[in-house]
Amino acid sequence: MPRHFLSILELTPDEIHGLFKLTADLKAKQKSGKAEQLLKGKTLAMIFQKPSARTRVSFEVGMVQLGGHAVYLAPTEIGLGKRESAADVARVLSRYTDGMMARLFGHDLIEELARHASVPVINGLTDFNHPCQVLGDIFTILEHRGSLDGLTVAYVGDGNNMVHSWLNAAARLPMTLRLACPGGYDPDPAVVENAVQAGKSEIVLLRDPQKAVRGADVIYTDVWASMGQEAEAGARKEVFRPFQVNESLVRLAKPDVKVMHCLPAHRGDEITDGVMDGPHSIVFDEAENRLHVQKAIMVMLMKDG
Ligand code: CP
Ligand code: NVA
């Protein structure tokens, strides 16, 4: 059975730190023109049921930089679970490729792909989680702060797939994770409970964004309506208005607080232009690091020997 990457929970703390070391090494070598083609001749299939800019481009560029090739399969092409079962798609693509990355609606579908694939499957976002994003996020924090010691992250917004991956990260790495979500938009209680039971981190659920960000090292936010929730966007705008990350909220955190957003951002909704383009924002470093951390994940899973 190949090793897959569907969730941060599949990694030990040592493996996460090892991945960050490899990420830093790959990034430095790429920037100094000394990159090695660690996946020379390998091919990655990229299955998308949802739109993407960062995930699609960073995985494809990452494969090229590693000496391999990526095949983009658009939402209209494979018809995963409709034109053909996920199990059969997994069996067929395993005969052509050395790995698959999938961005899907249902998390059960990516689990089905992984169960039937004889090559590694990487999660490029489901309705449930987004593990590559949060690994890239924590690597970015590490770059800016130099260490994760005493880290307090305040997440402000919807208790969605991003939050689930943050909770899974907090189950593996010590941190204080404060979540400020409106009533009715909390993360899955089982994911919260798992993070609490892991005993590594302090997990705090709040309704008040101002309390959440007080003294925080990082403020993190995401869209109020995720992909697939477009019909709810209007109603959600009303509920989430008090959860906007704006200049007055940022002023309540540490003076050197970093503001993060997985992007794409809806400027003027969950984050203001002033914050996104301001001195605390590290959103574009964060976006860049998707490339470097995913190269490390692909090397970990797909490199021979
Ligand atoms: N953050 C992120 O995954 O971006 P895309 O949806 O553009 O891939
Ligand atoms: N929560 C967002 C994340 C996008 C990267 C979504 O699922 O649309």
Coordinates of C-alpha atoms and ligand atoms in Angstrom, one line a residue:
M1 CA 0.0 0.0 0.0
P2 CA 1.4 3.4 -0.9
R3 CA 1.5 6.2 1.7
H4 CA -1.2 8.9 1.1
F5 CA -1.6 12.4 2.5
L6 CA -5.2 13.1 3.3
S7 CA -4.8 14.7 6.7
I8 CA -2.2 16.2 9.0
L9 CA -3.2 13.6 11.5
E10 CA -1.4 11.0 9.4
L11 CA 1.9 12.7 10.2
T12 CA 3.9 12.5 13.5
P13 CA 5.3 15.7 15.0
D14 CA 8.8 14.5 13.9
E15 CA 7.6 13.9 10.3
I16 CA 6.1 17.4 10.3
H17 CA 9.3 19.0 11.4
G18 CA 11.2 16.8 8.9
L19 CA 8.9 18.1 6.1
F20 CA 9.6 21.7 7.2
K21 CA 13.3 21.0 7.0
L22 CA 13.0 19.5 3.6
T23 CA 10.8 22.4 2.5
A24 CA 13.4 25.0 3.6
D25 CA 16.1 23.0 1.8
L26 CA 14.1 22.7 -1.5
K27 CA 13.1 26.4 -1.3
A28 CA 16.7 27.5 -0.8
K29 CA 18.1 25.3 -3.5
Q30 CA 15.4 26.4 -6.0
K31 CA 16.2 30.1 -5.2
S32 CA 19.9 29.6 -5.6
G33 CA 19.6 27.7 -8.9
K34 CA 20.9 24.4 -7.3
A35 CA 17.6 22.5 -7.4
E36 CA 17.8 18.7 -7.9
Q37 CA 15.3 16.9 -10.1
L38 CA 14.2 14.5 -7.3
L39 CA 11.1 13.3 -9.2
K40 CA 12.7 13.1 -12.7
G41 CA 10.3 11.4 -15.1
K42 CA 7.5 11.1 -12.6
T43 CA 3.9 12.1 -13.4
L44 CA 1.2 13.5 -11.2
A45 CA -2.5 13.4 -12.1
M46 CA -4.4 16.4 -10.7
I47 CA -8.2 15.8 -10.3
F48 CA -10.3 18.9 -9.8
Q49 CA -14.0 19.0 -8.9
K50 CA -13.7 22.7 -7.8
P51 CA -11.9 25.7 -9.1
S52 CA -8.4 26.6 -8.1
A53 CA -5.5 29.0 -8.7
R54 CA -2.9 28.3 -6.1
T55 CA -3.4 24.5 -5.8
R56 CA -3.4 23.8 -9.5
V57 CA -0.4 26.1 -10.3
S58 CA 1.7 25.2 -7.3
F59 CA 1.4 21.5 -7.8
E60 CA 2.0 21.7 -11.5
V61 CA 5.0 24.1 -11.2
G62 CA 6.3 22.0 -8.3
M63 CA 6.3 18.8 -10.4
V64 CA 8.1 20.6 -13.3
Q65 CA 10.7 22.0 -10.8
L66 CA 11.3 18.5 -9.5
G67 CA 11.9 17.2 -13.1
G68 CA 8.4 15.6 -13.5
H69 CA 5.1 16.4 -15.2
A70 CA 1.6 17.1 -14.1
V71 CA -1.7 16.3 -15.9
Y72 CA -4.6 18.6 -15.2
L73 CA -8.0 17.0 -15.1
A74 CA -10.8 19.7 -15.1
P75 CA -14.1 19.3 -13.2
T76 CA -15.8 18.4 -16.5
E77 CA -13.4 15.6 -17.5
I78 CA -13.3 12.7 -15.1
G79 CA -16.8 12.8 -13.7
L80 CA -15.6 11.2 -10.4
G81 CA -18.4 9.1 -8.9
K82 CA -20.7 10.0 -11.8
R83 CA -19.1 9.0 -15.1
E84 CA -17.0 6.4 -13.3
S85 CA -16.6 5.3 -9.7
A86 CA -13.7 6.8 -7.7
A87 CA -12.4 3.3 -7.2
D88 CA -12.1 2.6 -10.9
V89 CA -10.6 6.1 -11.6
A90 CA -8.0 5.3 -8.9
R91 CA -7.2 1.9 -10.4
V92 CA -6.9 3.4 -13.9
L93 CA -4.8 6.5 -13.0
S94 CA -2.5 4.3 -10.9
R95 CA -1.5 2.5 -14.1
Y96 CA -0.4 5.7 -15.8
T97 CA 0.9 7.9 -13.0
D98 CA 3.2 8.0 -10.0
G99 CA 0.8 10.0 -7.8
M100 CA -2.5 11.8 -7.7
M101 CA -3.6 15.1 -6.2
A102 CA -7.3 15.6 -5.8
R103 CA -9.5 18.6 -4.9
L104 CA -13.0 17.2 -4.3
F105 CA -16.3 18.1 -2.6
G106 CA -16.9 15.0 -0.4
H107 CA -14.1 13.8 1.8
D108 CA -15.4 10.2 1.4
L109 CA -14.5 10.4 -2.3
I110 CA -10.9 11.1 -1.7
E111 CA -10.8 8.3 0.9
E112 CA -12.3 6.0 -1.7
L113 CA -9.6 7.1 -4.2
A114 CA -6.9 6.4 -1.7
R115 CA -8.3 3.0 -0.8
H116 CA -8.1 1.8 -4.4
A117 CA -5.0 3.7 -5.7
S118 CA -1.6 1.9 -5.9
V119 CA 0.1 5.3 -6.0
P120 CA 0.1 8.1 -3.3
V121 CA -3.0 10.3 -3.2
I122 CA -2.6 13.9 -1.9
N123 CA -5.5 16.0 -0.6
G124 CA -5.7 19.3 -2.4
L125 CA -8.8 20.3 -0.4
T126 CA -12.2 18.7 0.4
D127 CA -15.2 20.1 2.1
F128 CA -13.7 18.6 5.2
N129 CA -10.1 19.8 5.3
H130 CA -7.1 21.4 3.5
P131 CA -4.0 19.9 4.9
C132 CA -1.4 21.2 2.3
Q133 CA -2.6 24.7 3.0
V134 CA -2.1 24.5 6.8
L135 CA 1.3 22.8 6.5
G136 CA 2.3 25.8 4.2
D137 CA 0.8 28.2 6.7
I138 CA 2.8 26.8 9.7
F139 CA 5.9 26.7 7.6
T140 CA 5.3 30.4 6.8
I141 CA 4.9 31.2 10.5
L142 CA 8.1 29.4 11.3
E143 CA 10.0 31.4 8.6
H144 CA 8.7 34.7 10.0
R145 CA 9.0 33.9 13.7
G146 CA 12.0 31.6 13.7
S147 CA 10.2 29.1 16.0
L148 CA 6.7 27.8 17.0
D149 CA 7.4 28.2 20.7
G150 CA 4.5 29.9 22.6
L151 CA 2.5 30.4 19.4
T152 CA -1.0 31.7 19.7
V153 CA -3.2 31.6 16.5
A154 CA -6.6 33.3 16.5
Y155 CA -8.8 32.1 13.7
V156 CA -11.7 34.4 13.0
G157 CA -14.6 33.3 10.8
D158 CA -16.3 30.2 9.5
G159 CA -15.6 26.8 11.2
N160 CA -14.8 25.2 7.9
N161 CA -12.3 22.9 6.2
M162 CA -9.4 25.3 7.1
V163 CA -10.3 25.2 10.7
H164 CA -10.4 21.4 10.7
S165 CA -6.9 21.3 9.4
W166 CA -5.8 23.8 11.9
L167 CA -7.3 21.7 14.7
N168 CA -5.5 18.6 13.3
A169 CA -2.2 20.6 13.3
A170 CA -2.9 21.5 16.9
A171 CA -3.3 17.8 17.7
R172 CA 0.3 17.3 16.6
L173 CA 2.2 20.5 17.4
P174 CA 1.8 22.5 20.6
M175 CA 0.1 25.9 20.2
T176 CA -2.8 27.9 21.6
L177 CA -5.6 27.8 19.0
R178 CA -8.4 30.2 19.6
L179 CA -11.4 29.9 17.3
A180 CA -14.0 32.8 17.0
C181 CA -16.9 31.5 14.9
P182 CA -20.5 32.7 14.9
G183 CA -23.1 30.4 16.6
G184 CA -24.2 27.8 14.1
Y185 CA -20.9 27.9 12.2
D186 CA -18.6 25.9 14.6
P187 CA -16.2 23.3 13.4
D188 CA -17.1 19.6 13.6
P189 CA -17.2 18.8 17.4
A190 CA -15.4 15.4 16.8
V191 CA -12.5 17.2 15.2
V192 CA -12.4 19.7 18.1
E193 CA -12.6 16.9 20.6
N194 CA -9.8 15.0 18.9
A195 CA -7.5 18.1 19.1
V196 CA -8.4 18.6 22.8
Q197 CA -7.8 14.9 23.6
A198 CA -4.4 14.9 21.9
G199 CA -3.4 17.0 24.8
K200 CA -0.7 19.0 22.9
S201 CA -2.4 22.3 22.5
E202 CA -4.8 24.7 24.2
I203 CA -8.0 24.9 22.1
V204 CA -10.3 27.8 23.0
L205 CA -13.8 28.2 21.3
L206 CA -15.1 31.8 21.5
R207 CA -17.9 33.9 19.9
D208 CA -16.0 37.1 20.3
P209 CA -13.3 38.0 17.7
Q210 CA -11.9 40.7 19.9
K211 CA -11.3 38.3 22.8
A212 CA -9.8 35.8 20.3
V213 CA -7.2 38.1 18.9
R214 CA -6.0 39.7 22.1
G215 CA -2.3 39.0 22.4
A216 CA -2.3 36.7 19.4
D217 CA 0.8 36.1 17.2
V218 CA -1.3 35.2 14.2
I219 CA -4.7 36.2 13.0
Y220 CA -6.1 33.9 10.4
T221 CA -9.2 34.2 8.3
D222 CA -10.9 32.6 5.3
V223 CA -14.0 33.3 3.1
W224 CA -17.4 33.3 4.7
A225 CA -18.9 31.1 2.1
S226 CA -16.7 28.3 0.8
M227 CA -16.7 26.7 -2.7
G228 CA -20.1 24.9 -2.9
Q229 CA -21.8 27.3 -0.5
E230 CA -22.4 30.1 -3.1
A231 CA -26.2 30.0 -2.6
E232 CA -25.7 30.9 1.1
A233 CA -23.3 33.8 0.5
G234 CA -25.9 36.5 1.0
A235 CA -27.3 35.2 4.3
R236 CA -23.8 34.5 5.6
K237 CA -22.6 38.1 4.9
E238 CA -25.1 39.3 7.5
V239 CA -24.1 36.7 10.1
F240 CA -20.3 37.1 9.6
R241 CA -20.1 40.9 9.4
P242 CA -18.9 41.3 13.0
F243 CA -16.1 38.8 12.2
Q244 CA -14.3 40.9 9.7
V245 CA -10.6 41.2 10.1
N246 CA -10.1 45.0 9.9
E247 CA -7.6 47.5 11.2
S248 CA -9.3 48.0 14.6
L249 CA -9.4 44.2 15.2
V250 CA -5.7 43.8 14.3
R251 CA -4.8 46.6 16.7
L252 CA -5.9 44.4 19.6
A253 CA -3.4 41.6 18.9
K254 CA 0.4 41.7 19.5
P255 CA 2.1 44.7 17.9
D256 CA 4.0 42.4 15.5
V257 CA 1.0 40.2 14.8
K258 CA 1.0 38.4 11.4
V259 CA -2.3 38.3 9.4
M260 CA -2.9 35.2 7.2
H261 CA -5.5 34.1 4.7
C262 CA -5.4 31.0 2.6
L263 CA -6.8 33.0 -0.4
P264 CA -8.8 33.7 -2.5
A265 CA -9.9 36.6 -0.4
H266 CA -13.1 38.5 -0.6
R267 CA -11.7 42.0 0.1
G268 CA -14.2 44.1 2.0
D269 CA -15.9 41.1 3.5
E270 CA -13.8 38.9 5.7
I271 CA -10.7 41.1 5.4
T272 CA -10.2 44.8 4.5
D273 CA -7.9 46.1 1.8
G274 CA -6.0 48.0 4.6
V275 CA -5.2 44.8 6.4
M276 CA -4.5 42.6 3.4
D277 CA -2.1 45.2 1.9
G278 CA -0.9 46.4 5.3
P279 CA 2.3 45.8 7.3
H280 CA 1.0 42.8 9.2
S281 CA -0.1 40.8 6.2
I282 CA 2.0 37.8 5.1
V283 CA -0.6 36.3 2.7
F284 CA 1.6 36.3 -0.3
D285 CA 4.5 34.6 1.5
E286 CA 1.9 32.1 2.6
A287 CA 0.7 31.5 -1.0
E288 CA 4.3 31.1 -2.2
N289 CA 5.0 28.5 0.4
R290 CA 2.3 26.2 -0.9
L291 CA 4.7 25.5 -3.7
H292 CA 7.7 24.7 -1.5
V293 CA 5.8 22.6 1.1
Q294 CA 4.0 20.6 -1.5
K295 CA 7.3 19.8 -3.3
A296 CA 8.4 18.4 0.1
I297 CA 5.2 16.3 0.4
M298 CA 5.6 14.9 -3.1
V299 CA 9.3 14.1 -2.5
M300 CA 8.3 12.3 0.8
L301 CA 5.6 10.3 -0.9
M302 CA 6.8 9.8 -4.5
K303 CA 10.6 9.6 -4.5
D304 CA 12.1 6.2 -5.1
G305 CA 14.3 4.7 -2.4
Ligands
CP1 N1 -5.7 28.5 -1.0 C1 -6.0 27.7 -2.1 O1 -6.1 26.5 -2.0 O2 -6.2 28.4 -3.2 P1 -6.9 27.9 -4.6 O3 -8.4 27.6 -4.2 O4 -6.8 29.0 -5.6 O5 -6.2 26.6 -5.0
NVA2 N1 -12.7 27.4 2.8 C1 -12.4 27.7 1.4 C2 -10.9 27.5 1.2 C3 -10.4 27.9 -0.2 C4 -8.9 27.6 -0.3 C5 -13.1 26.9 0.4 O1 -13.3 25.7 0.7 O2 -13.6 27.4 -0.6

